[in-house]
Structures are given as C-alpha cells and as structure tokens.
Coordinates of C-alpha atoms in Angstrom, one line a residue:
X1168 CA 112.0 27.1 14.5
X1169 CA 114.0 24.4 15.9
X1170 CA 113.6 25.2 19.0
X1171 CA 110.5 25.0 19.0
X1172 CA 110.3 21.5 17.1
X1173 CA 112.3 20.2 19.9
X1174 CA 110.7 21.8 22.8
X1175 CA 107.0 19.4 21.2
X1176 CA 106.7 16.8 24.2
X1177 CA 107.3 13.2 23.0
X1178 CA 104.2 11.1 23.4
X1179 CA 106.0 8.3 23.4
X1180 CA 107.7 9.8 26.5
X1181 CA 104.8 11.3 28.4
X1182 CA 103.5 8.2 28.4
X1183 CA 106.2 7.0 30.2
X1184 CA 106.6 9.6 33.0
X1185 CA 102.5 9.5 33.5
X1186 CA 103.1 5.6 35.4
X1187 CA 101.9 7.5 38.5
X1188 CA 98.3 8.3 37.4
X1189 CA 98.2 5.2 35.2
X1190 CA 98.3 3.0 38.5
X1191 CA 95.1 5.2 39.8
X1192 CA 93.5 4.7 36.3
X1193 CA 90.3 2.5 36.5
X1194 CA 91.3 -1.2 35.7
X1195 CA 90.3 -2.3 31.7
X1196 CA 89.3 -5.8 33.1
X1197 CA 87.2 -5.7 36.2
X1198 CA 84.4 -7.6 37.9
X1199 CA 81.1 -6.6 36.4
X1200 CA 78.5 -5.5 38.8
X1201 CA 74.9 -6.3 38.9
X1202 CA 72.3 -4.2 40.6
X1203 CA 69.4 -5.5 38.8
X1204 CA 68.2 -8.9 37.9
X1205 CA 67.5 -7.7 34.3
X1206 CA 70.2 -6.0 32.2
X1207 CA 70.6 -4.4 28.4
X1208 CA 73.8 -6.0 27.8
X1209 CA 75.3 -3.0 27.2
X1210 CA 78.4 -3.4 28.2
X1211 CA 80.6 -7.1 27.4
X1212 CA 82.3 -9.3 30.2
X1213 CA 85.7 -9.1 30.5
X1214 CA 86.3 -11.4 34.0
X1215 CA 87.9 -14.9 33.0
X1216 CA 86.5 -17.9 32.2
X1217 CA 87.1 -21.3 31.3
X1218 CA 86.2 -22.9 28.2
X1219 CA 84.0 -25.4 29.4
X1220 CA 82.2 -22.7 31.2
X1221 CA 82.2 -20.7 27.7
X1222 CA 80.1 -24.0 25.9
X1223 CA 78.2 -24.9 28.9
X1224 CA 76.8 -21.8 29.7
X1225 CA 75.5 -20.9 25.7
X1226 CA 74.1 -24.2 25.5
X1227 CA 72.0 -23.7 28.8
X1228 CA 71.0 -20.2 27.3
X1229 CA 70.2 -22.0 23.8
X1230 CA 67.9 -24.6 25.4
X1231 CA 65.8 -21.9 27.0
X1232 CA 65.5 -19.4 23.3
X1233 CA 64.5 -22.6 21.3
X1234 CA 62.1 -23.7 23.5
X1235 CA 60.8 -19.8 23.5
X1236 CA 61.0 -19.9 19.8
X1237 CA 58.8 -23.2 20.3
X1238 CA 56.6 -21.2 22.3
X1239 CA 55.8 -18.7 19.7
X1240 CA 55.9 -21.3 16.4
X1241 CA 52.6 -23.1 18.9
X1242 CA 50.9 -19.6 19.3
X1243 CA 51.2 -20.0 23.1
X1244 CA 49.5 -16.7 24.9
X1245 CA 52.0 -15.0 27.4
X1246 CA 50.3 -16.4 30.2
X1247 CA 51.0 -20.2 28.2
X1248 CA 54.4 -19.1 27.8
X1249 CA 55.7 -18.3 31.1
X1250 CA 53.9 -21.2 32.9
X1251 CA 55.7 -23.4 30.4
X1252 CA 59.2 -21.6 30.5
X1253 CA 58.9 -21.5 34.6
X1254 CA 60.6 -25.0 35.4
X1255 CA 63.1 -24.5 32.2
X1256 CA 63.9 -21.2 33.6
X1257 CA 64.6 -22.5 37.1
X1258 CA 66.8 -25.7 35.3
X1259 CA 69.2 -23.8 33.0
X1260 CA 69.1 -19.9 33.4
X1261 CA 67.5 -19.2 37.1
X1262 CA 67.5 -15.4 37.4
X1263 CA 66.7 -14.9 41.5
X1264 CA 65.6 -11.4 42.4
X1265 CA 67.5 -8.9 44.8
X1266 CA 65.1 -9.7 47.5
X1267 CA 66.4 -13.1 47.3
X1268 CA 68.6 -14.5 50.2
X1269 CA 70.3 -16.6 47.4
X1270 CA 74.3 -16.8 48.0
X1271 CA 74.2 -17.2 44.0
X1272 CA 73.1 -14.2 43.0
X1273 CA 76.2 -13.2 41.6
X1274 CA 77.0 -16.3 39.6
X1275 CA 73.5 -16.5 37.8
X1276 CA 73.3 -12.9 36.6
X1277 CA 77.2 -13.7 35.7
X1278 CA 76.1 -16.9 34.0
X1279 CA 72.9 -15.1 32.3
X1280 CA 75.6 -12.0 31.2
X1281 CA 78.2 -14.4 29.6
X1282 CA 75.6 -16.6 28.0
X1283 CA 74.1 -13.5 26.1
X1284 CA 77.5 -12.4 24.9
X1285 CA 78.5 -16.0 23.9
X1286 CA 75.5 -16.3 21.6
X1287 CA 75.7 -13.0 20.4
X1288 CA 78.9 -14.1 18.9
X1289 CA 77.4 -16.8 17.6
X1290 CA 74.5 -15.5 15.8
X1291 CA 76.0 -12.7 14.7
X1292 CA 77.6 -14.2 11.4
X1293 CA 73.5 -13.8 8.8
X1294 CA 70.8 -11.4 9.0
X1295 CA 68.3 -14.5 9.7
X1296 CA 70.5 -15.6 12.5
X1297 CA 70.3 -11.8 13.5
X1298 CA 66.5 -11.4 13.3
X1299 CA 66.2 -14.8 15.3
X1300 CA 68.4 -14.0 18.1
X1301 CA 66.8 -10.4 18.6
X1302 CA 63.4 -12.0 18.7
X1303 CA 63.9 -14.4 21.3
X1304 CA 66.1 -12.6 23.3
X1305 CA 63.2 -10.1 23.5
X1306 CA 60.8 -12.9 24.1
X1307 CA 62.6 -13.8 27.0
X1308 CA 63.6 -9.7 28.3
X1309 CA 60.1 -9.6 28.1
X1310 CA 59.5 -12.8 30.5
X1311 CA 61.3 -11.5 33.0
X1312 CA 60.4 -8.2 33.4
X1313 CA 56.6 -9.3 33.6
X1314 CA 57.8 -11.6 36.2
X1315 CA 59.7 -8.4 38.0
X1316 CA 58.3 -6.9 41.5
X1317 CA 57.0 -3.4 40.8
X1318 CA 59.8 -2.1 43.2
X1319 CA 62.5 -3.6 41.1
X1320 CA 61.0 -3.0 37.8
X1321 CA 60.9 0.7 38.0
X1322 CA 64.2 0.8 39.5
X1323 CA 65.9 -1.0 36.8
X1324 CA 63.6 1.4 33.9
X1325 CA 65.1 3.7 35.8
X1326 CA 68.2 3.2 35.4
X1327 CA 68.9 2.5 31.5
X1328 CA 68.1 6.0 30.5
X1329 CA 65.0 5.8 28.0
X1330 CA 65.8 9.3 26.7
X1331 CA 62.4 10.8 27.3
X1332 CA 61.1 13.7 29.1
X1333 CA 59.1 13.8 32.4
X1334 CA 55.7 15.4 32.0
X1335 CA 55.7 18.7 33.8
X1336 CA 52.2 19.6 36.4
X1337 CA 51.2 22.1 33.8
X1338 CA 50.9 19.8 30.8
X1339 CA 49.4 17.1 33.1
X1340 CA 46.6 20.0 34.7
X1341 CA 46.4 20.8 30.6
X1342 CA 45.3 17.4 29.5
X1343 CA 43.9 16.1 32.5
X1344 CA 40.8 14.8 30.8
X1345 CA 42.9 13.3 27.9
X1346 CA 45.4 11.6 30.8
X1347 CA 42.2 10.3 32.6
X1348 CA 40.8 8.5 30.1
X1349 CA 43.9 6.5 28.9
X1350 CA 44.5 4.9 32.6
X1351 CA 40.6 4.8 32.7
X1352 CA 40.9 6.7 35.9
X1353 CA 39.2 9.8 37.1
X1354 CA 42.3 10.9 38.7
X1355 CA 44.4 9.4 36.1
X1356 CA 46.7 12.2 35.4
X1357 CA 47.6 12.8 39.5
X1358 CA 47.9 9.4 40.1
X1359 CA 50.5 8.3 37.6
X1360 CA 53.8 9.8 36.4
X1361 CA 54.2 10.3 32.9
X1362 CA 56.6 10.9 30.6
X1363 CA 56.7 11.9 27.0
X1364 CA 58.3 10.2 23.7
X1365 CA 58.3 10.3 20.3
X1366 CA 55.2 8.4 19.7
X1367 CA 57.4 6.1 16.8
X1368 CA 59.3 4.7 19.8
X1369 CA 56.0 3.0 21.3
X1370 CA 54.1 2.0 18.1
X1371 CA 52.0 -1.0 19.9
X1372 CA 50.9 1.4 22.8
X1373 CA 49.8 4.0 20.5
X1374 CA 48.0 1.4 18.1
X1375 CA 46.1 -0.6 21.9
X1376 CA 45.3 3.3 22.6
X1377 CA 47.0 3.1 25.8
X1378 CA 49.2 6.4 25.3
X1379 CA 47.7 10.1 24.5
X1380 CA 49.7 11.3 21.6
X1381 CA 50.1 15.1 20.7
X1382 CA 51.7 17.0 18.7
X1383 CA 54.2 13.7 17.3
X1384 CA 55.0 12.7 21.2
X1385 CA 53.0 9.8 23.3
X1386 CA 52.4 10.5 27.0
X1387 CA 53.2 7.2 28.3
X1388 CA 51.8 6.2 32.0
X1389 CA 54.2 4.3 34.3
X1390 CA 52.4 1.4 34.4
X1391 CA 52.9 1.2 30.5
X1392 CA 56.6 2.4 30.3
X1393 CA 57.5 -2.0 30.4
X1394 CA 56.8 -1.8 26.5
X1395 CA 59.5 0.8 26.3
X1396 CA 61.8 -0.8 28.1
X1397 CA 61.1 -3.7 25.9
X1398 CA 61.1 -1.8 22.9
X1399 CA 65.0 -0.2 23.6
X1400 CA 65.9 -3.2 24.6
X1401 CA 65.0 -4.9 21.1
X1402 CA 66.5 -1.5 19.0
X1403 CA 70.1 -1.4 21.2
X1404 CA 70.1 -5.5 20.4
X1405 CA 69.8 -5.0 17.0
X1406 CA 72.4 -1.8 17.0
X1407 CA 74.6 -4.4 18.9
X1408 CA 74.2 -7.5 16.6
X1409 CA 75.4 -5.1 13.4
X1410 CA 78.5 -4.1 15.6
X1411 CA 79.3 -7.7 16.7
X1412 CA 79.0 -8.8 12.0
X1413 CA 81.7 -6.2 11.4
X1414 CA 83.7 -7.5 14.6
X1415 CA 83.8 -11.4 13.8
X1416 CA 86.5 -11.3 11.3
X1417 CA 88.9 -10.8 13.8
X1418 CA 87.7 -13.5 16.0
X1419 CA 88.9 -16.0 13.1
X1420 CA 92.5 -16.0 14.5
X1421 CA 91.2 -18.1 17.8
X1422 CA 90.7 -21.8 17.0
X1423 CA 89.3 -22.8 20.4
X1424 CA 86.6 -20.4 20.3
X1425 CA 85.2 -20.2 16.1
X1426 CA 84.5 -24.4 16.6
X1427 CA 82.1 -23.7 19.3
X1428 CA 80.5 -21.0 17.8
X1429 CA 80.4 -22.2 14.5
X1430 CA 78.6 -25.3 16.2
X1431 CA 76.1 -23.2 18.5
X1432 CA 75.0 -21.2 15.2
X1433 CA 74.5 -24.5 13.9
X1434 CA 72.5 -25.5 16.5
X1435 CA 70.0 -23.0 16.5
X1436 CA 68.8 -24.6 13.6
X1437 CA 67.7 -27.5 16.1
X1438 CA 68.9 -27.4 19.8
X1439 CA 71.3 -30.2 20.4
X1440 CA 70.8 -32.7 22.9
X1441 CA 72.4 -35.2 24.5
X1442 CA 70.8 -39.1 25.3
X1443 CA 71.4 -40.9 28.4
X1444 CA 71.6 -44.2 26.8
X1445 CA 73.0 -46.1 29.5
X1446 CA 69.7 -46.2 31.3
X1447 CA 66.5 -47.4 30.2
X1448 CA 64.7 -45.7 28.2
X1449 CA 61.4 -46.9 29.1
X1450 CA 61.8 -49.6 32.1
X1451 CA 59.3 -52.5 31.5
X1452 CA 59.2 -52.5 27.4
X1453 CA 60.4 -55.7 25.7
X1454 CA 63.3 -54.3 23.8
X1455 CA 64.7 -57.0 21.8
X1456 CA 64.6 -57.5 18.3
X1457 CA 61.6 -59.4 17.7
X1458 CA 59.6 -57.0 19.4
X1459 CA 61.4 -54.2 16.9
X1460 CA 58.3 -54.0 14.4
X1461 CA 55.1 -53.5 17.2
X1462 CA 57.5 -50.4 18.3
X1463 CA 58.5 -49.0 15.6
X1464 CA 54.9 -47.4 15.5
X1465 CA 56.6 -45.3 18.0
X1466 CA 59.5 -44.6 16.2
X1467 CA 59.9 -40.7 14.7
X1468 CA 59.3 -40.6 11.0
X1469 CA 63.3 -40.8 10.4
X1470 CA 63.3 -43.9 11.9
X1471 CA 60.0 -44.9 10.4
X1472 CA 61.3 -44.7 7.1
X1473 CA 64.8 -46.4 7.9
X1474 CA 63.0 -49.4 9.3
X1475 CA 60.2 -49.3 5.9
X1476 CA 63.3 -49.0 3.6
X1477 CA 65.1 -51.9 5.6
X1478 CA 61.8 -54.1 5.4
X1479 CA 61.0 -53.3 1.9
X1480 CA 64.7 -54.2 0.5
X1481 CA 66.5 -56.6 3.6
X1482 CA 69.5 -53.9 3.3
X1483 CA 70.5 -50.4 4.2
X1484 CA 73.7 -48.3 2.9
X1485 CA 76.3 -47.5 5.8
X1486 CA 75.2 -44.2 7.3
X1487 CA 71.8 -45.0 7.9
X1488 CA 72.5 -48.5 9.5
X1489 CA 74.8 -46.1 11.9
X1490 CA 72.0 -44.0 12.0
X1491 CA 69.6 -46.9 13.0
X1492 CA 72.1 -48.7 14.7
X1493 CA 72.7 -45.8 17.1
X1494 CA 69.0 -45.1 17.1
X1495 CA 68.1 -48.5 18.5
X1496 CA 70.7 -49.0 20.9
X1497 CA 69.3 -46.0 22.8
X1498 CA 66.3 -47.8 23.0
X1499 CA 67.8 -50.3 25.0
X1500 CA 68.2 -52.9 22.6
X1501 CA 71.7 -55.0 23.5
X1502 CA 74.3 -55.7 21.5
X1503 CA 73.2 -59.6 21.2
X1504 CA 69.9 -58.5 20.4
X1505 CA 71.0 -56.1 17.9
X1506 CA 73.3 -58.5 16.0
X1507 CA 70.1 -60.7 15.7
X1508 CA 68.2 -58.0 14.6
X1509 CA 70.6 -57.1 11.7
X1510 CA 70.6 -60.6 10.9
X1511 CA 67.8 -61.7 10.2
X1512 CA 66.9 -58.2 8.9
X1513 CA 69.6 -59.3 6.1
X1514 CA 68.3 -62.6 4.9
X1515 CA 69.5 -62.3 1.7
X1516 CA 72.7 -62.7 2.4
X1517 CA 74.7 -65.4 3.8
X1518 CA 76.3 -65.7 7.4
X1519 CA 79.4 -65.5 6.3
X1520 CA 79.2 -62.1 4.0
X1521 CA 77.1 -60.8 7.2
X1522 CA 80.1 -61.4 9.4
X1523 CA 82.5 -60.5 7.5
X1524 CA 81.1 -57.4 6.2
X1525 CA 78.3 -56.2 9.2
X1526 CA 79.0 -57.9 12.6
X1527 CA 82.2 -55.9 13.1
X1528 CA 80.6 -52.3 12.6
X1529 CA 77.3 -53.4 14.7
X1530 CA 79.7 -54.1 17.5
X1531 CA 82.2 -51.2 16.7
X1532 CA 79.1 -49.1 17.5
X1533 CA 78.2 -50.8 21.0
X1534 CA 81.5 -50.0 21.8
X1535 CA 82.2 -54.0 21.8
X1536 CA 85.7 -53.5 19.8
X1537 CA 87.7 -50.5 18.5
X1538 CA 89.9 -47.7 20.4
X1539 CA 90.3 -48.0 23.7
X1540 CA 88.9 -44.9 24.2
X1541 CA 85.5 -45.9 22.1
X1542 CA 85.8 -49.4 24.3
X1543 CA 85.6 -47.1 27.3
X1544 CA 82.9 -44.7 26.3
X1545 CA 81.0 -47.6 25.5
X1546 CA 80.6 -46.6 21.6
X1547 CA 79.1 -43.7 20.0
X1548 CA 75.9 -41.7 21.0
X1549 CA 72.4 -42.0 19.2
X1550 CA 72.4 -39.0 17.0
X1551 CA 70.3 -36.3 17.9
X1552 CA 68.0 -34.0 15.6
X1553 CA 70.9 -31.5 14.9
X1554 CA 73.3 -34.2 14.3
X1555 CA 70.8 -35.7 11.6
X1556 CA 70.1 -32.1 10.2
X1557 CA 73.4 -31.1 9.4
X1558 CA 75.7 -34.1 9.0
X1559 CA 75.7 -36.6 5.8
X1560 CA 72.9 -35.4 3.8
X1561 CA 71.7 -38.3 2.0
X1562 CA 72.6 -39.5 -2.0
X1563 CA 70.6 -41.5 -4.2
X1564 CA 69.8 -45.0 -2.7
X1565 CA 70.0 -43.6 1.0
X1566 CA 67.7 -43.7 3.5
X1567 CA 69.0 -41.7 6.3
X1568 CA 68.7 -38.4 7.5
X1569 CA 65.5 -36.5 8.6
X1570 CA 62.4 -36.6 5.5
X1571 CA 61.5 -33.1 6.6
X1572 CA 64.4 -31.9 5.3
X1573 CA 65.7 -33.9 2.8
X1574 CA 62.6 -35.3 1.4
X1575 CA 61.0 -33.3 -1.5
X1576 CA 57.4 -32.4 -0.1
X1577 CA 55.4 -34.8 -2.4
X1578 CA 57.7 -37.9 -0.9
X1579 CA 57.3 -36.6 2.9
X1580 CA 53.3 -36.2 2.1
X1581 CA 53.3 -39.7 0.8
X1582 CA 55.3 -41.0 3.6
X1583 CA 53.4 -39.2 6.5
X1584 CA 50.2 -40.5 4.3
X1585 CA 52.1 -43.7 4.8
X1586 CA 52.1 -44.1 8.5
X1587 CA 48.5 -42.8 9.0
X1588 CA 49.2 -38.8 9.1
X1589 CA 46.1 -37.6 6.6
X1590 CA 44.5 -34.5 8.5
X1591 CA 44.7 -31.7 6.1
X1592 CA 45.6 -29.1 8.6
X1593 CA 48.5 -31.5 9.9
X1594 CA 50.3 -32.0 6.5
X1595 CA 49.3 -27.9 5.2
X1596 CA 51.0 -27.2 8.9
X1597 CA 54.5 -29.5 7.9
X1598 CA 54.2 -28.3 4.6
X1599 CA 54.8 -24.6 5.9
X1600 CA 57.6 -25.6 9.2
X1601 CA 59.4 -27.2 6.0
X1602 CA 58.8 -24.2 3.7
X1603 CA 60.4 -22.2 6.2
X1604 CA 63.3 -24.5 7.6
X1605 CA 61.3 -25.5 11.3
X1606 CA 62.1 -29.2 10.4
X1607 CA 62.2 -29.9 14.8
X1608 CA 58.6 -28.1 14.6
X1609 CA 57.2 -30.2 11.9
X1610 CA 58.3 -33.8 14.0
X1611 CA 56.8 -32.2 16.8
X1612 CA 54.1 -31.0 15.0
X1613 CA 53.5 -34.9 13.9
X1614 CA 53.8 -36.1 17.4
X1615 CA 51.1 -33.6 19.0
X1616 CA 48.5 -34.7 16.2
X1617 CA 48.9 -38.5 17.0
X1618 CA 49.1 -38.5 20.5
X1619 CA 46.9 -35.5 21.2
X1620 CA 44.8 -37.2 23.5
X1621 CA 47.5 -38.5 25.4
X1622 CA 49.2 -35.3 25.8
X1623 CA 45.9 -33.9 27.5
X1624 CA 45.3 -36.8 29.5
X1625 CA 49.0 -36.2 30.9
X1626 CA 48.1 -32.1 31.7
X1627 CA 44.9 -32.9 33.0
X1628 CA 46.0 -35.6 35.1
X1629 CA 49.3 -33.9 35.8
X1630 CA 51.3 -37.3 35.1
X1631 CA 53.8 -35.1 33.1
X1632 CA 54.5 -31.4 33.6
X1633 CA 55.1 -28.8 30.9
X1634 CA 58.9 -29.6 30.8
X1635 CA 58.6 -33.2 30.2
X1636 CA 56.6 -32.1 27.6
X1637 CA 58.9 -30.0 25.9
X1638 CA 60.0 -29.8 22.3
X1639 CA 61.6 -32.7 21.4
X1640 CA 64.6 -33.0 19.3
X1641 CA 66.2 -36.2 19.9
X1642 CA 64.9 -39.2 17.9
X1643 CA 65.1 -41.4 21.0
X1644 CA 63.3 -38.9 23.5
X1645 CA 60.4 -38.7 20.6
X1646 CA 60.3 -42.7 21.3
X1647 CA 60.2 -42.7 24.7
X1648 CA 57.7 -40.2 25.2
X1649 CA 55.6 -42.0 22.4
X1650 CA 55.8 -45.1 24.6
X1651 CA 55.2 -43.7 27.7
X1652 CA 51.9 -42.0 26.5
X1653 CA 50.3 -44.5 25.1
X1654 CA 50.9 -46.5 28.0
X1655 CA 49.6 -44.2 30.3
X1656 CA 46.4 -44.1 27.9
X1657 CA 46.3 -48.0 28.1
X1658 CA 46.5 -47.8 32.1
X1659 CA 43.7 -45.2 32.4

C-alpha cells in the first residue's frame, strides 16, 4: 500500500518536467485575428493597450450608441438611420470592408473589438444598463451587416455557427410549393438554400410570414438568414452581459480602470462632450454683455432659467453662477465683458461687496488667477449636459442644474409655458422623455419644435448635414446651433 502511495506522480512535479510541451503550447495572450468586418464578440482582447487608448476608444464607441439610441427615441426608419449614422460612422468607429485597400484594417476592427469590451464592462453593473447596451449594440450589428456585400455577409453567417440544419433536396422537392411561395418565386425552393430552426429562434420572420414553419421548425431562405444572425447576436450579448455582472467584483481591486468605467456608465445617461471654447462659437455675433438678454432667447432652457432667476432677483447662489459663468464664456463672452455683466447684473449690491466677494471667482473661472496649472489651461470648461445631470443637484433657493431633471413636472410645464413652448404634443412628448429619464431627448426635443423650420431649411438646402445636426448635449453647442439657424432663416 505504500508503495503504491509513493509510486502516484506528483503534479506539482509533472508540471515541472512537461517545460518541453509547455513552450509548444499556444500562447494565452496573442494577437487577435480578424477575418470579417463584423464579429460576435465572442471571445475578449488580450493584446496591450494603453490607458488613454482604453477611454478614447469607449468614448468614440459611446458617441456612436447614443446617437443610435437618438435614432430610435425619433422613430427614424432604417433607411433614416443609416443615412444619419454614415458620417458618424466614418468619424469615430469606421469599420472598412476586406475588399478595402485600407492599411488600417487591422487597427479599426482592433479599435471596434476593444471598444465593445470596454463598454461591456461598463454597462454591465444594472439590468437597465444591460437592456440598453444589448439594444444598441444590436442596433448597430444590425447597421453593418445591412451595409455588408452579399459575398462577405454570408461568409461571416457562415462562420459563427447558427446551430441549424441544412435542408436536405427531399424536403425541399417535398414542400416545393410551400418554399415557392415564401421567396415569391416559382422556383423558389431551387433557387435558394435553406436551412431549418426552431421557429422560436426567428419570431419576427415567422410573424412578416417570410419563413414556412412545420412541425415546430422555420425553413429560413438565405436571403433572410440576416435576422438570425441578428437574433444570436442579441441572445450571446445578453448571455455575455450576465457573465461580465458576476465578474465585476473582482475588477474593484484596479483603481485606474473602475474611475473610467464608473464615469462611462455615467455617461450613458447623456454622452459627454467636450467644448472648444477657445474659438468662436458663432463668428460675427455681438457677444458682450449688453447684448446678453436678445441671446438668451437662444439659450437652452437651463440657461433660460439661470438668466430668469438672475433677472428676477439680481443674485444667484455659487454653483449656478459657475454654471452660468462657464456657460457664457463659451459663448465667447471675455472676461472684461463678463465682469460687467455680473456687475451690473448685481445692482443691489455695492462695488465693494461685489469685489470683494464676486470679481475673484468670475476671474478664477477665466483662468485670470489661481494655479498655475488653471492659469495655463485658461480656467475651467463650460459644463456639458452629463456634467449638469450628475454633479451638484440643486437645494432650495438654487437655480442650477438641468429643469428636466430636477424640476418637478408642473414647474418645467410652467417654465417651458414660460419661454413660449405651449404645443400639447411638445410638452405630453417632455413629459414622457422625463418620465422615463431621456432628459438630453426632452432639450432636443424643445429645440426641434422651435426651430423646426430652420432645421428643414438647413436639409433641404443642405447648409448643414445630418451630423451637424446631431443630438445635442452640450448647453453651448444647443446655443450655437440656435444661432446659426435662425440666422440662416434671416439670410434666406
């Protein structure tokens, strides 16, 4: 008996002497190929990358699924969708096919598989998160593969394995007249390849009548076996988003990486978006602070109601002069116009309270004094709609933030009712983007209504294409488009 404990090999051991095939062994981290332009996401990255690749890359991605999500919230038909998505497409994710003599074919489908990863990280954490991410990465799966060459496209259906069977010539010379009359074809049944499914797995073909189901299984015709792929490709998402939950405990132990994805997941509420302040917003506007009033009519209702409240009581409480602060200095208002501005805006107060307890902060923000490193930057950013969303709620007596959200939906009625917004169908649409959290949709939802004739007049004309006309969620880009509109109006 001990003998024969002792003669047990040592695992610990055999490991050890195996260091010959282990150097043959397939490495655990290699270079991902890409044979199609499309992909499952079946299998995670594991090349390096650098952290500013990591954020860049999963805000690119996020720009494109918000604007998607915009898509859908405006009831734009496929055809809508991709011509709007086409430019975006080609700015942030471009996806070339393998016909393409692009040298960059590798990098995009690299960028395109990190990008998926990174956000399925990030929107892993709720069930709503979950739901959102699976429906616009299917939104955009779905994009692509219409925009696929037939070629291509059946290669890659090909090639992910739909489980399903082919149809053999018997069954096809068995229901030949069934076959022919779902392609519409006399010859239907020669003419195509089928295969055959459970009918559950292609529920909108079966209900459009574009399968022949018997006996529980859908004959599916190539030309219709897109909606499968789509279809797997929503159900393995899913599968992988409950996988990724159960995994993101673990990922708390890296502090560079849960900060960038807690701040993606936030965005998704709103995408983020930067503001090029430094240049004018709209060249040829007189931006100075008597001219402040005749454009605040242009002014998103946030801004609206911090220049009302100012107005109506000659002060406002510390975050939303920031807020305003910021707001009009990416306007192109100066910093000597601005200090006028606040001013006079302050007339019940004295000079010397309003140096000693305003001017410093007005020219903190311009970057006028402070840090060296605030001197250099040239002060802080305008906020953008995700910054107003999620930091500094307001408290009693404040006037910042954004009203669709923090308002109660009486005050944001009587506010919109304020500045002129009384079609029915206008506030019933805000009341339902608020009811369920689309605050960006509901400000963009204003702007289409007021400058409706403007935006058609810019199609039309083609003065501004689909991606200038993109959701907006940046307070000042909601100006300057507001500006630019109505002045094109004016010129025409």
């Amino acid at each position: 008996m001990l003998r024969q404990e002792y003669s047990r090999p040592d695992p610990k051991r055999r490991n050890v002497a195996d260091y010959r095939k282990k150097q043959f062994a397939d490495p655990t981290y290699k270079e991902t190929e890409y044979h199609h332009r499309l992909n499952f996401y079946a299998t995670p990255p594991t090349a390096d990358i650098t952290l500013e690749q990591f954020e860049q890359w999963a805000i690119d991605r996020l720009r494109i699924l918000a604007e998607l999500e915009a898509c859908s919230f405006r009831n734009k038909s496929q055809a809508e969708t991709a011509s709007h998505m086409e430019p975006l497409l080609k700015k942030y994710l471009l996806l070339e096919p393998n016909s393409s003599s692009s040298s960059k074919l590798l990098e995009e489908r690299q960028k395109d598989h990190y990008s998926h990863f990174i956000l399925r990280l990030a929107f892993a954490s709720t069930e709503d998160l979950r739901r959102r991410f699976s429906r616009v990465e299917t939104m955009l799966f779905r994009l692509r593969l219409a925009d696929e060459g037939p070629s291509e496209k059946n290669a890659f259906i090909q090639s992910v394995n739909l489980d399903c069977d082919q149809v053999t010539e018997d069954e096809r010379n068995k229901y030949r007249a069934e076959l022919a009359a779902v392609t519409g074809l006399k010859k239907g049944a020669e003419e195509e390849t089928w295969i055959k499914v459970d009918w559950e797995r292609v529920p909108d073909l079966v209900e459009s009548r574009r399968v022949f189901v018997k006996a529980g299984k859908a004959y599916v015709p190539s030309k219709e076996q897109a909606s499968m792929a789509i279809a797997e490709f929503t159900k393995r998402l899913d599968r992988a988003l409950e996988l990724t939950a159960r995994a993101l405990p673990r990922l708390d132990e890296d502090d560079r990486l849960t900060p960038i994805l807690d701040h993606l997941s936030k965005n998704f509420v709103t995408p983020d978006a930067s503001y090029a302040s430094s240049s004018p917003s709209v060249p040829g506007a007189d931006i100075s602070a008597r001219n402040i009033d005749t454009l605040s009519t242009h002014f998103p209702l946030c801004m609206q109601n911090l220049h009302r409240t100012l107005r109506r009581d000659a002060h406002l409480k510390h975050f939303g002069r920031l807020q305003y602060t910021l707001f009009l200095k990416g306007i192109g208002l100066n910093l000597e116009e601005c200090l006028i501005f606040w001013r006079s805006a302050f007339h019940k107060i004295t000079d010397d309270t309003f140096n000693k307890e305003y001017r410093y902060n007005v020219r903190h923000t311009y970057g006028d004094v402070g840090g060296d490193a605030n001197r250099r930057g040239g002060g802080y950013s305008p906020y953008s709609c995700q910054k107003i969303l999620m930091e500094h709620p307001p408290g009693p007596g404040e006037a910042h933030g954004c009203p669709y959200r923090h308002f109660s939906l009486e005050n944001l009625t009587a506010l919109l009712q304020g500045v002129g917004i009384t079609d029915r169908s206008v506030l019933h649409g805000v009341k339902e983007d608020k009811e369920s959290q689309k605050f960006h949709m509901a400000c963009n939802r204003v702007f289409e209504h007021i400058h409706k004739n403007e935006i058609k007049k810019a199609k039309d004309e083609g003065v501004m294409t689909s991606a200038q006309l993109e959701t907006i969620v940046h307070p000042n880009e909601y100006f300057k488009r507001s500006y630019l509109l109505r002045n094109l109006s004016r010129d025409g």
